[in-house]
Short mmCIF file of C-alpha atoms in Angstrom, two decimals:
data_model
loop_
_atom_site.label_atom_id
_atom_site.label_comp_id
_atom_site.label_asym_id
_atom_site.label_seq_id
_atom_site.Cartn_x
_atom_site.Cartn_y
_atom_site.Cartn_z
CA MET A 544 -21.87 -134.44 55.69
CA LYS A 545 -22.40 -134.25 51.93
CA ALA A 546 -21.50 -131.21 49.85
CA SER A 547 -25.19 -130.52 49.17
CA TYR A 548 -28.66 -131.84 49.95
CA ARG A 549 -31.80 -131.61 47.85
CA ALA A 550 -35.33 -131.24 49.14
CA ILE A 551 -37.50 -134.35 49.22
CA ILE A 552 -41.03 -134.85 47.90
CA GLY A 553 -42.07 -138.36 48.80
CA ARG A 554 -39.24 -140.54 47.51
CA GLU A 555 -38.06 -138.01 44.95
CA PHE A 556 -35.15 -135.62 45.44
CA VAL A 557 -36.03 -132.22 44.01
CA ASP A 558 -33.93 -129.16 43.28
CA SER A 559 -34.34 -125.45 42.69
CA ASP A 560 -32.14 -122.52 41.78
CA GLU A 561 -32.14 -121.21 45.35
CA LYS A 562 -29.85 -122.72 47.97
CA ILE A 563 -29.16 -121.96 51.60
CA GLU A 564 -25.79 -122.39 53.25
CA VAL A 565 -25.73 -124.37 56.48
CA LYS A 566 -22.98 -123.38 58.90
CA ASN A 567 -21.46 -124.88 62.03
CA PRO A 568 -22.54 -122.62 64.95
CA TYR A 569 -19.34 -123.41 66.83
CA ASN A 570 -16.94 -121.84 64.35
CA ASP A 571 -19.18 -120.44 61.59
CA SER A 572 -17.51 -122.81 59.13
CA HIS A 573 -19.32 -123.95 55.99
CA LEU A 574 -21.05 -127.33 56.25
CA THR A 575 -23.23 -127.77 53.17
CA TYR A 576 -25.77 -126.26 50.81
CA VAL A 577 -29.46 -127.22 50.89
CA THR A 578 -32.18 -126.69 48.28
CA MET A 579 -34.74 -124.04 49.19
CA ALA A 580 -38.24 -124.89 47.98
CA GLY A 581 -40.49 -122.40 46.28
CA GLU A 582 -44.27 -122.38 46.21
CA ASP A 583 -44.29 -124.64 43.15
CA LEU A 584 -42.60 -127.48 45.03
CA PHE A 585 -45.07 -127.16 47.90
CA ILE A 586 -47.97 -127.43 45.46
CA THR A 587 -46.41 -130.55 43.94
CA ALA A 588 -45.88 -132.04 47.40
CA LEU A 589 -49.47 -131.28 48.44
CA GLU A 590 -50.92 -132.92 45.34
CA LYS A 591 -48.74 -135.98 45.80
CA ALA A 592 -49.63 -136.15 49.50
CA ARG A 593 -53.38 -136.00 48.83
CA THR A 594 -53.17 -138.94 46.45
CA ALA A 595 -50.92 -140.95 48.76
CA GLN A 596 -52.98 -140.31 51.88
CA ARG A 597 -56.15 -141.66 50.27
CA GLU A 598 -54.34 -144.91 49.52
CA PHE A 599 -52.45 -145.02 52.81
CA ILE A 600 -55.61 -145.14 54.92
CA LYS A 601 -56.76 -148.20 52.96
CA MET A 602 -53.78 -150.15 54.30
CA SER A 603 -54.29 -152.34 57.33
CA LEU A 604 -53.11 -151.01 60.68
CA PRO A 605 -50.40 -153.69 60.96
CA GLU A 606 -49.01 -152.63 57.56
CA ARG A 607 -49.01 -148.95 58.51
CA SER A 608 -47.59 -149.47 61.98
CA ALA A 609 -44.79 -151.69 60.65
CA VAL A 610 -43.38 -148.66 58.82
CA LEU A 611 -43.09 -146.78 62.10
CA LEU A 612 -41.37 -149.67 63.83
CA ARG A 613 -38.90 -150.09 60.98
CA ALA A 614 -38.17 -146.36 61.10
CA SER A 615 -37.46 -146.56 64.82
CA GLU A 616 -35.06 -149.43 64.27
CA GLU A 617 -33.33 -147.58 61.43
CA ILE A 618 -32.88 -144.49 63.62
CA ASP A 619 -31.25 -146.67 66.25
CA ARG A 620 -28.92 -148.20 63.68
CA ASN A 621 -27.84 -144.76 62.47
CA ARG A 622 -27.55 -143.25 65.93
CA GLU A 623 -23.95 -142.07 65.74
CA HIS A 624 -24.23 -140.59 62.26
CA LEU A 625 -27.44 -138.75 63.13
CA ALA A 626 -25.98 -137.46 66.40
CA ARG A 627 -22.94 -136.08 64.60
CA ILE A 628 -25.13 -134.30 62.05
CA ILE A 629 -27.21 -132.77 64.85
CA THR A 630 -24.07 -131.53 66.59
CA LEU A 631 -22.56 -130.11 63.42
CA GLU A 632 -25.60 -128.13 62.32
CA SER A 633 -27.02 -127.12 65.72
CA GLY A 634 -23.98 -126.94 68.01
CA LYS A 635 -25.58 -129.32 70.51
CA PRO A 636 -23.02 -131.25 72.61
CA ILE A 637 -22.58 -134.72 71.15
CA LYS A 638 -23.74 -136.52 74.30
CA ASP A 639 -27.00 -134.54 74.18
CA ALA A 640 -27.30 -135.15 70.44
CA ARG A 641 -27.14 -138.90 71.07
CA ALA A 642 -29.93 -138.53 73.62
CA GLU A 643 -31.99 -136.69 71.01
CA VAL A 644 -31.54 -139.50 68.51
CA GLU A 645 -32.57 -142.03 71.13
CA ARG A 646 -35.62 -139.95 71.93
CA ALA A 647 -36.61 -139.74 68.26
CA ALA A 648 -36.49 -143.53 68.00
CA ILE A 649 -38.72 -143.76 71.08
CA VAL A 650 -41.22 -141.35 69.50
CA PHE A 651 -41.62 -143.68 66.53
CA ARG A 652 -41.99 -146.68 68.83
CA ILE A 653 -44.72 -144.87 70.76
CA ALA A 654 -46.46 -144.01 67.50
CA TYR A 655 -46.21 -147.66 66.50
CA SER A 656 -47.89 -148.71 69.75
CA LEU A 657 -50.67 -146.16 69.28
CA CYS A 658 -51.60 -147.84 66.02
CA GLU A 659 -52.45 -150.95 68.02
CA GLU A 660 -54.87 -149.19 70.37
CA GLU A 661 -58.63 -149.36 70.06
CA ARG A 662 -59.82 -146.54 67.81
CA GLY A 663 -63.57 -146.65 68.38
CA GLU A 664 -66.00 -146.18 71.23
CA PHE A 665 -69.59 -147.31 71.69
CA LEU A 666 -71.98 -144.97 73.53
CA SER A 667 -75.38 -145.89 74.88
CA LEU A 668 -78.17 -143.57 73.72
CA GLU A 669 -80.83 -145.06 76.01
CA LYS A 670 -81.07 -142.12 78.42
CA ASN A 671 -83.60 -140.68 76.00
CA PRO A 672 -86.72 -142.89 75.80
CA VAL A 673 -86.96 -142.48 72.03
CA SER A 674 -83.43 -143.89 71.70
CA ARG A 675 -83.91 -147.13 73.60
CA ARG A 676 -81.93 -150.00 72.18
CA HIS A 677 -79.86 -147.50 70.19
CA PHE A 678 -76.15 -146.85 70.45
CA GLY A 679 -73.69 -144.44 68.91
CA ILE A 680 -70.22 -145.07 67.53
CA VAL A 681 -67.45 -142.54 68.07
CA ARG A 682 -64.43 -142.92 65.84
CA ARG A 683 -61.54 -140.67 64.83
CA PHE A 684 -60.71 -140.18 61.17
CA PRO A 685 -57.55 -138.70 59.60
CA LEU A 686 -57.66 -135.03 58.68
CA GLY A 687 -55.71 -135.45 55.45
CA VAL A 688 -52.59 -133.45 54.62
CA GLY A 689 -50.79 -131.05 56.94
CA ILE A 690 -47.67 -128.93 57.22
CA GLY A 691 -45.28 -129.15 60.16
CA ILE A 692 -42.90 -126.28 60.92
CA THR A 693 -40.03 -127.16 63.24
CA PRO A 694 -37.35 -125.15 65.11
CA PHE A 695 -33.57 -125.47 65.17
CA ASN A 696 -33.10 -126.69 68.73
CA PHE A 697 -34.22 -130.32 68.26
CA PRO A 698 -33.72 -130.78 64.52
CA LEU A 699 -34.46 -134.51 64.60
CA ASN A 700 -36.73 -135.15 67.56
CA LEU A 701 -39.15 -132.29 66.98
CA VAL A 702 -39.50 -133.40 63.37
CA ALA A 703 -40.25 -136.88 64.73
CA HIS A 704 -42.89 -135.27 66.99
CA LYS A 705 -44.68 -134.03 63.86
CA VAL A 706 -44.14 -136.96 61.54
CA ALA A 707 -44.71 -140.03 63.70
CA PRO A 708 -48.15 -139.06 65.13
CA ALA A 709 -49.30 -137.82 61.73
CA LEU A 710 -48.47 -141.13 60.08
CA ALA A 711 -49.84 -143.18 62.98
CA SER A 712 -53.20 -141.44 62.60
CA GLY A 713 -53.24 -141.79 58.81
CA ASN A 714 -52.25 -138.26 57.82
CA ALA A 715 -49.68 -137.13 55.28
CA ILE A 716 -47.34 -134.32 56.27
CA ILE A 717 -44.94 -131.84 54.71
CA ILE A 718 -42.12 -130.66 56.97
CA LYS A 719 -40.62 -127.20 56.72
CA PRO A 720 -37.50 -127.54 58.91
CA ALA A 721 -35.57 -124.66 60.43
CA SER A 722 -33.23 -123.10 57.88
CA LYS A 723 -30.35 -123.31 60.35
CA THR A 724 -30.73 -127.08 60.80
CA PRO A 725 -32.43 -128.71 57.80
CA VAL A 726 -30.16 -131.71 57.27
CA SER A 727 -31.47 -133.82 60.16
CA ALA A 728 -35.01 -133.61 58.79
CA LEU A 729 -33.86 -134.63 55.32
CA LEU A 730 -32.04 -137.63 56.79
CA LEU A 731 -35.20 -138.64 58.65
CA ALA A 732 -37.12 -138.59 55.37
CA ASP A 733 -34.45 -140.88 53.92
CA ILE A 734 -34.94 -143.24 56.86
CA LEU A 735 -38.71 -143.37 56.41
CA ASN A 736 -38.32 -144.04 52.72
CA SER A 737 -35.96 -146.91 53.50
CA ALA A 738 -38.62 -148.12 55.96
CA GLN A 739 -40.97 -148.41 52.94
CA LEU A 740 -43.26 -145.50 53.73
CA MET A 741 -45.73 -144.96 50.91
CA ASP A 742 -44.43 -142.48 48.35
CA GLY A 743 -45.87 -139.01 49.00
CA MET A 744 -46.80 -139.42 52.66
CA LEU A 745 -43.81 -137.37 53.81
CA SER A 746 -42.00 -134.49 52.15
CA VAL A 747 -39.27 -132.26 53.59
CA LEU A 748 -39.07 -128.82 52.01
CA PRO A 749 -36.65 -126.27 53.47
CA SER A 750 -37.96 -122.85 52.49
CA LYS A 751 -38.45 -119.24 53.43
CA SER A 752 -41.16 -118.36 55.93
CA GLU A 753 -43.01 -116.15 53.46
CA VAL A 754 -43.31 -119.08 51.04
CA VAL A 755 -44.94 -121.24 53.70
CA GLU A 756 -47.29 -118.41 54.66
CA ARG A 757 -48.50 -118.13 51.08
CA VAL A 758 -49.00 -121.89 50.85
CA ILE A 759 -51.00 -122.26 54.06
CA THR A 760 -53.28 -119.32 53.24
CA ARG A 761 -53.95 -120.30 49.61
CA SER A 762 -54.24 -124.08 49.75
CA ASP A 763 -57.66 -125.61 50.38
CA SER A 764 -56.18 -129.11 50.33
CA LEU A 765 -54.08 -128.35 53.41
CA LYS A 766 -56.10 -129.46 56.45
CA PHE A 767 -53.85 -128.82 59.43
CA LEU A 768 -50.81 -126.90 60.58
CA THR A 769 -48.51 -127.90 63.43
CA PHE A 770 -45.85 -125.45 64.60
CA THR A 771 -43.17 -125.45 67.28
CA GLY A 772 -41.34 -122.20 67.90
CA SER A 773 -41.69 -118.70 69.26
CA ALA A 774 -45.01 -117.39 70.53
CA SER A 775 -45.08 -114.38 68.22
CA VAL A 776 -44.61 -116.48 65.08
CA GLY A 777 -47.00 -119.19 66.25
CA TRP A 778 -49.90 -116.85 66.96
CA HIS A 779 -49.24 -115.03 63.69
CA LEU A 780 -49.49 -118.28 61.74
CA LYS A 781 -52.68 -119.25 63.55
CA SER A 782 -54.23 -115.91 62.62
CA LEU A 783 -53.57 -116.64 58.95
CA VAL A 784 -55.57 -119.89 58.92
CA PRO A 785 -58.52 -119.51 61.33
CA LYS A 786 -60.50 -122.26 59.61
CA LYS A 787 -57.78 -124.92 59.69
CA LYS A 788 -56.77 -127.20 62.53
CA VAL A 789 -53.74 -125.64 64.22
CA LEU A 790 -51.50 -127.17 66.88
CA LEU A 791 -48.98 -124.83 68.52
CA GLU A 792 -46.14 -125.54 70.94
CA LEU A 793 -44.71 -122.17 71.82
CA GLY A 794 -42.14 -120.53 74.06
CA GLY A 795 -41.77 -120.32 77.81
CA ASN A 796 -39.64 -119.03 80.64
CA ALA A 797 -40.18 -121.92 83.00
CA GLY A 798 -40.33 -121.23 86.71
CA LEU A 799 -39.08 -123.65 89.38
CA ILE A 800 -39.79 -123.59 93.14
CA ILE A 801 -37.28 -124.98 95.65
CA ASP A 802 -38.98 -125.81 98.98
CA ARG A 803 -37.11 -125.68 102.29
CA ASP A 804 -37.19 -129.46 102.92
CA VAL A 805 -35.49 -130.73 99.75
CA ASP A 806 -32.24 -132.55 99.07
CA ILE A 807 -30.22 -129.50 98.02
CA GLU A 808 -27.53 -131.49 96.22
CA TYR A 809 -30.06 -133.28 94.03
CA ALA A 810 -32.13 -130.15 93.39
CA VAL A 811 -29.02 -128.21 92.36
CA LYS A 812 -27.78 -130.97 90.06
CA ARG A 813 -31.08 -131.20 88.22
CA SER A 814 -31.66 -127.43 88.16
CA VAL A 815 -28.25 -126.71 86.66
CA TYR A 816 -28.94 -129.21 83.91
CA GLY A 817 -32.41 -127.74 83.34
CA ALA A 818 -31.02 -124.23 83.05
CA PHE A 819 -27.98 -124.84 80.87
CA ALA A 820 -28.64 -127.95 78.75
CA TYR A 821 -28.06 -127.01 75.11
CA SER A 822 -27.10 -123.54 76.35
CA GLY A 823 -30.67 -122.89 77.48
CA GLN A 824 -32.06 -123.11 73.94
CA ILE A 825 -35.05 -125.20 74.98
CA CYS A 826 -38.59 -123.85 75.33
CA ILE A 827 -38.93 -125.55 78.73
CA SER A 828 -35.48 -124.59 79.96
CA VAL A 829 -35.36 -123.48 83.61
CA GLN A 830 -35.15 -119.69 83.49
CA ARG A 831 -36.55 -118.52 86.85
CA ILE A 832 -35.83 -120.27 90.16
CA PHE A 833 -37.62 -119.31 93.38
CA VAL A 834 -35.95 -120.66 96.52
CA HIS A 835 -37.39 -120.73 100.03
CA ARG A 836 -35.59 -118.23 102.23
CA GLU A 837 -34.45 -120.91 104.71
CA VAL A 838 -32.30 -122.69 102.10
CA PHE A 839 -31.65 -119.82 99.69
CA ASP A 840 -27.97 -119.24 100.52
CA ARG A 841 -27.10 -122.95 100.49
CA PHE A 842 -28.86 -123.50 97.19
CA LEU A 843 -27.43 -120.38 95.58
CA ASP A 844 -23.83 -121.10 96.55
CA ALA A 845 -24.06 -124.71 95.38
CA PHE A 846 -25.78 -123.72 92.14
CA VAL A 847 -23.16 -121.11 91.23
CA LEU A 848 -20.36 -123.57 92.00
CA ALA A 849 -21.96 -126.23 89.81
CA ALA A 850 -22.54 -123.77 86.97
CA GLU A 851 -18.90 -122.72 87.05
CA GLY A 852 -17.90 -126.38 86.85
CA LEU A 853 -19.58 -126.92 83.48
CA LYS A 854 -17.11 -127.41 80.64
CA ALA A 855 -17.55 -125.24 77.56
CA GLY A 856 -15.98 -125.91 74.18
CA ASP A 857 -16.24 -127.89 70.95
CA PRO A 858 -19.60 -129.69 71.06
CA LEU A 859 -18.07 -132.71 69.31
CA SER A 860 -15.89 -133.31 72.39
CA GLU A 861 -17.26 -136.01 74.67
CA ASN A 862 -16.75 -134.07 77.91
CA VAL A 863 -18.26 -130.74 76.81
CA ASP A 864 -21.41 -129.54 78.58
CA ILE A 865 -21.80 -126.08 77.02
CA GLY A 866 -21.56 -125.49 73.30
CA PRO A 867 -22.44 -122.45 71.21
CA VAL A 868 -25.76 -120.75 70.79
CA ILE A 869 -27.12 -121.07 67.29
CA ASP A 870 -25.61 -117.91 65.73
CA ARG A 871 -23.99 -114.54 66.36
CA GLN A 872 -27.34 -112.76 66.23
CA SER A 873 -28.51 -114.89 69.17
CA VAL A 874 -25.32 -114.08 71.08
CA GLU A 875 -26.00 -110.36 70.68
CA ARG A 876 -29.67 -110.70 71.65
CA ILE A 877 -28.91 -112.69 74.81
CA MET A 878 -26.09 -110.38 75.88
CA THR A 879 -28.37 -107.36 75.41
CA ILE A 880 -30.86 -108.93 77.83
CA ILE A 881 -28.09 -109.61 80.37
CA ASP A 882 -26.66 -106.10 80.04
CA GLU A 883 -30.09 -104.51 80.47
CA ALA A 884 -30.58 -106.50 83.68
CA LYS A 885 -27.18 -105.41 85.00
CA LYS A 886 -27.95 -101.77 84.28
CA GLY A 887 -31.25 -102.18 86.13
CA GLY A 888 -29.51 -103.38 89.30
CA ALA A 889 -29.33 -107.15 88.83
CA LYS A 890 -26.26 -108.93 90.18
CA VAL A 891 -24.29 -111.31 87.99
CA LEU A 892 -23.07 -114.11 90.25
CA THR A 893 -21.26 -115.96 87.49
CA GLY A 894 -21.01 -115.79 83.71
CA GLY A 895 -22.42 -112.90 81.75
CA GLU A 896 -19.53 -113.07 79.30
CA VAL A 897 -19.07 -114.18 75.72
CA MET A 898 -16.34 -116.69 74.99
CA GLU A 899 -15.08 -117.43 71.49
CA ASN A 900 -17.06 -119.54 69.02
CA ASN A 901 -20.51 -118.15 69.92
CA ILE A 902 -20.33 -119.56 73.45
CA ILE A 903 -21.90 -117.64 76.33
CA LYS A 904 -20.74 -118.60 79.81
CA PRO A 905 -23.50 -120.06 81.99
CA THR A 906 -24.99 -116.99 83.65
CA VAL A 907 -26.67 -116.70 87.06
CA LEU A 908 -28.45 -113.48 88.04
CA THR A 909 -30.18 -112.35 91.22
CA ASP A 910 -31.85 -109.16 92.51
CA ILE A 911 -34.17 -109.23 89.53
CA LYS A 912 -37.10 -106.87 88.95
CA PRO A 913 -40.31 -108.20 87.36
CA ASP A 914 -40.15 -105.75 84.45
CA MET A 915 -36.69 -106.89 83.36
CA ARG A 916 -36.64 -108.79 80.07
CA VAL A 917 -34.60 -111.57 81.70
CA TYR A 918 -37.62 -112.21 83.95
CA ALA A 919 -40.53 -111.29 81.69
CA GLU A 920 -39.43 -112.74 78.35
CA GLU A 921 -38.05 -116.00 77.00
CA VAL A 922 -34.26 -115.61 76.95
CA PHE A 923 -33.54 -118.84 75.06
CA GLY A 924 -29.96 -118.84 76.25
CA PRO A 925 -27.73 -120.02 79.14
CA VAL A 926 -29.21 -117.58 81.64
CA VAL A 927 -31.09 -118.24 84.88
CA THR A 928 -32.39 -115.97 87.63
CA ILE A 929 -32.55 -117.08 91.28
CA GLU A 930 -34.71 -115.25 93.83
CA ARG A 931 -35.74 -115.91 97.44
CA ILE A 932 -39.33 -116.46 98.51
CA ASP A 933 -41.01 -116.70 101.90
CA SER A 934 -43.68 -119.26 101.00
CA ILE A 935 -44.86 -121.67 98.33
CA ASN A 936 -47.77 -119.35 97.63
CA GLU A 937 -45.36 -116.56 96.85
CA GLY A 938 -43.47 -118.85 94.48
CA ILE A 939 -46.70 -119.75 92.70
CA GLU A 940 -47.61 -116.08 92.34
CA ARG A 941 -44.18 -115.25 90.98
CA ILE A 942 -44.36 -118.04 88.41
CA ASN A 943 -47.85 -116.96 87.37
CA SER A 944 -46.73 -113.35 86.89
CA SER A 945 -45.27 -114.36 83.51
CA ILE A 946 -47.24 -114.19 80.27
CA TYR A 947 -45.96 -117.69 79.50
CA GLY A 948 -47.44 -120.91 80.81
CA LEU A 949 -45.80 -123.84 79.09
CA GLN A 950 -44.11 -125.73 81.93
CA ALA A 951 -43.11 -125.31 85.58
CA GLY A 952 -41.80 -127.38 88.48
CA ILE A 953 -41.33 -127.71 92.22
CA PHE A 954 -38.89 -129.60 94.42
CA THR A 955 -40.57 -130.47 97.72
CA ASN A 956 -41.04 -133.33 100.18
CA ASN A 957 -44.36 -131.92 101.36
CA ILE A 958 -47.27 -133.51 99.51
CA LYS A 959 -49.53 -130.59 100.42
CA ASN A 960 -47.11 -128.13 98.83
CA ALA A 961 -46.77 -130.35 95.77
CA PHE A 962 -50.53 -130.30 95.18
CA MET A 963 -50.69 -126.60 96.00
CA ALA A 964 -48.22 -125.97 93.18
CA TYR A 965 -49.96 -128.41 90.85
CA GLU A 966 -53.33 -126.75 91.36
CA GLY A 967 -52.11 -123.16 91.60
CA ILE A 968 -49.51 -122.80 88.86
CA GLU A 969 -50.98 -121.68 85.56
CA ALA A 970 -48.98 -123.87 83.19
CA GLY A 971 -49.56 -126.74 80.83
CA GLY A 972 -47.52 -129.04 83.06
CA VAL A 973 -46.12 -128.97 86.59
CA VAL A 974 -43.27 -131.39 87.31
CA VAL A 975 -42.85 -132.44 90.95
CA ASN A 976 -39.34 -133.20 92.22
CA ASN A 977 -37.79 -132.73 88.84
CA ILE A 978 -37.13 -129.89 86.44
CA PRO A 979 -39.62 -128.42 83.95
CA THR A 980 -37.24 -129.63 81.25
CA PHE A 981 -37.96 -133.25 82.22
CA ARG A 982 -39.61 -135.51 79.67
CA SER A 983 -40.67 -139.07 80.40
#
């Protein structure tokens, strides 16, 4: 990692007097300094993006899509370097960081393929007698210039989620990465520039939240906002720009049902991964598990044993499963939630302790009450609750008792129960025979 990184507007590196220090979450050691952009740099980036976007959409689809394919190939070529940067600035275990890099490359390949799809649709208007021998054309057009705000937990892939679709659909975008993990986004901008992306179509501007808020509320040239992060921040941002296109991907406390007829070994293996991957710092991490009474004890014993078998330590080590949470403030917040549950009568079956280097032991709780924060809120840490249920309907009701509805899942060999969960759970997605954390 370099001693310092500047912000990027198109192909130009830009600087300011304000810098932010990036630290390694594992040991709080200094990594680098990164330029923090003020409102003036955002205005410059917006003006440059508007000009570039008007020219970009004049390019042929093969020319535009080729940039995305080259970017995907360049990500693949730099896999190990990118993975190491992700691990250093986010604390993600290196094996998971490599998977993130691979996923980011796939995102750009998918965006490339979308450029090749048919973009128009013909509609007959002949149902109305006055419109006989008439037809309509439906076609999507780019919005223009947008801002993407990304979180710390997937500092490369969630930036790719914003950038690749925007470029594929002809939009320019300015990325405001998480202040804890800005380097991965800056490296992605480098990659796209080396892939010959038109100057101005992508800028990466680390900055303070209040700066971005001023920009999105004052700029008429900004046409859309895409945000991934906490629900409170997301809805607040949406309220600031009611007349702009807004795309939010917010938090969750994903529920998972374990039916009585499942392969316990497989369900436990996947559930443990879903609960504790990246120390639970994933918006679709498994947080609440509801197990049919007939297999509850078997599942619980096996789950606790598997959780205790996870190796915690330096995330750069190849055999480490559990690394640090992002900072000391997060450690304190998560432990407060665990302690409140314990005081309320919850049982800690394993974990519930802080190790050195911002690592929290994988924690399993039971005897949970619905009003406990560990049940009602998004913990965003290596904590899971496991409760017994008497029926699939009860599991569905328990999942739906949350204010969140991002993702859920069910393990079952009963097709009727699978569809019951699919139709009854109030969530954006229901994964059958895999964890809510699963992504195709």
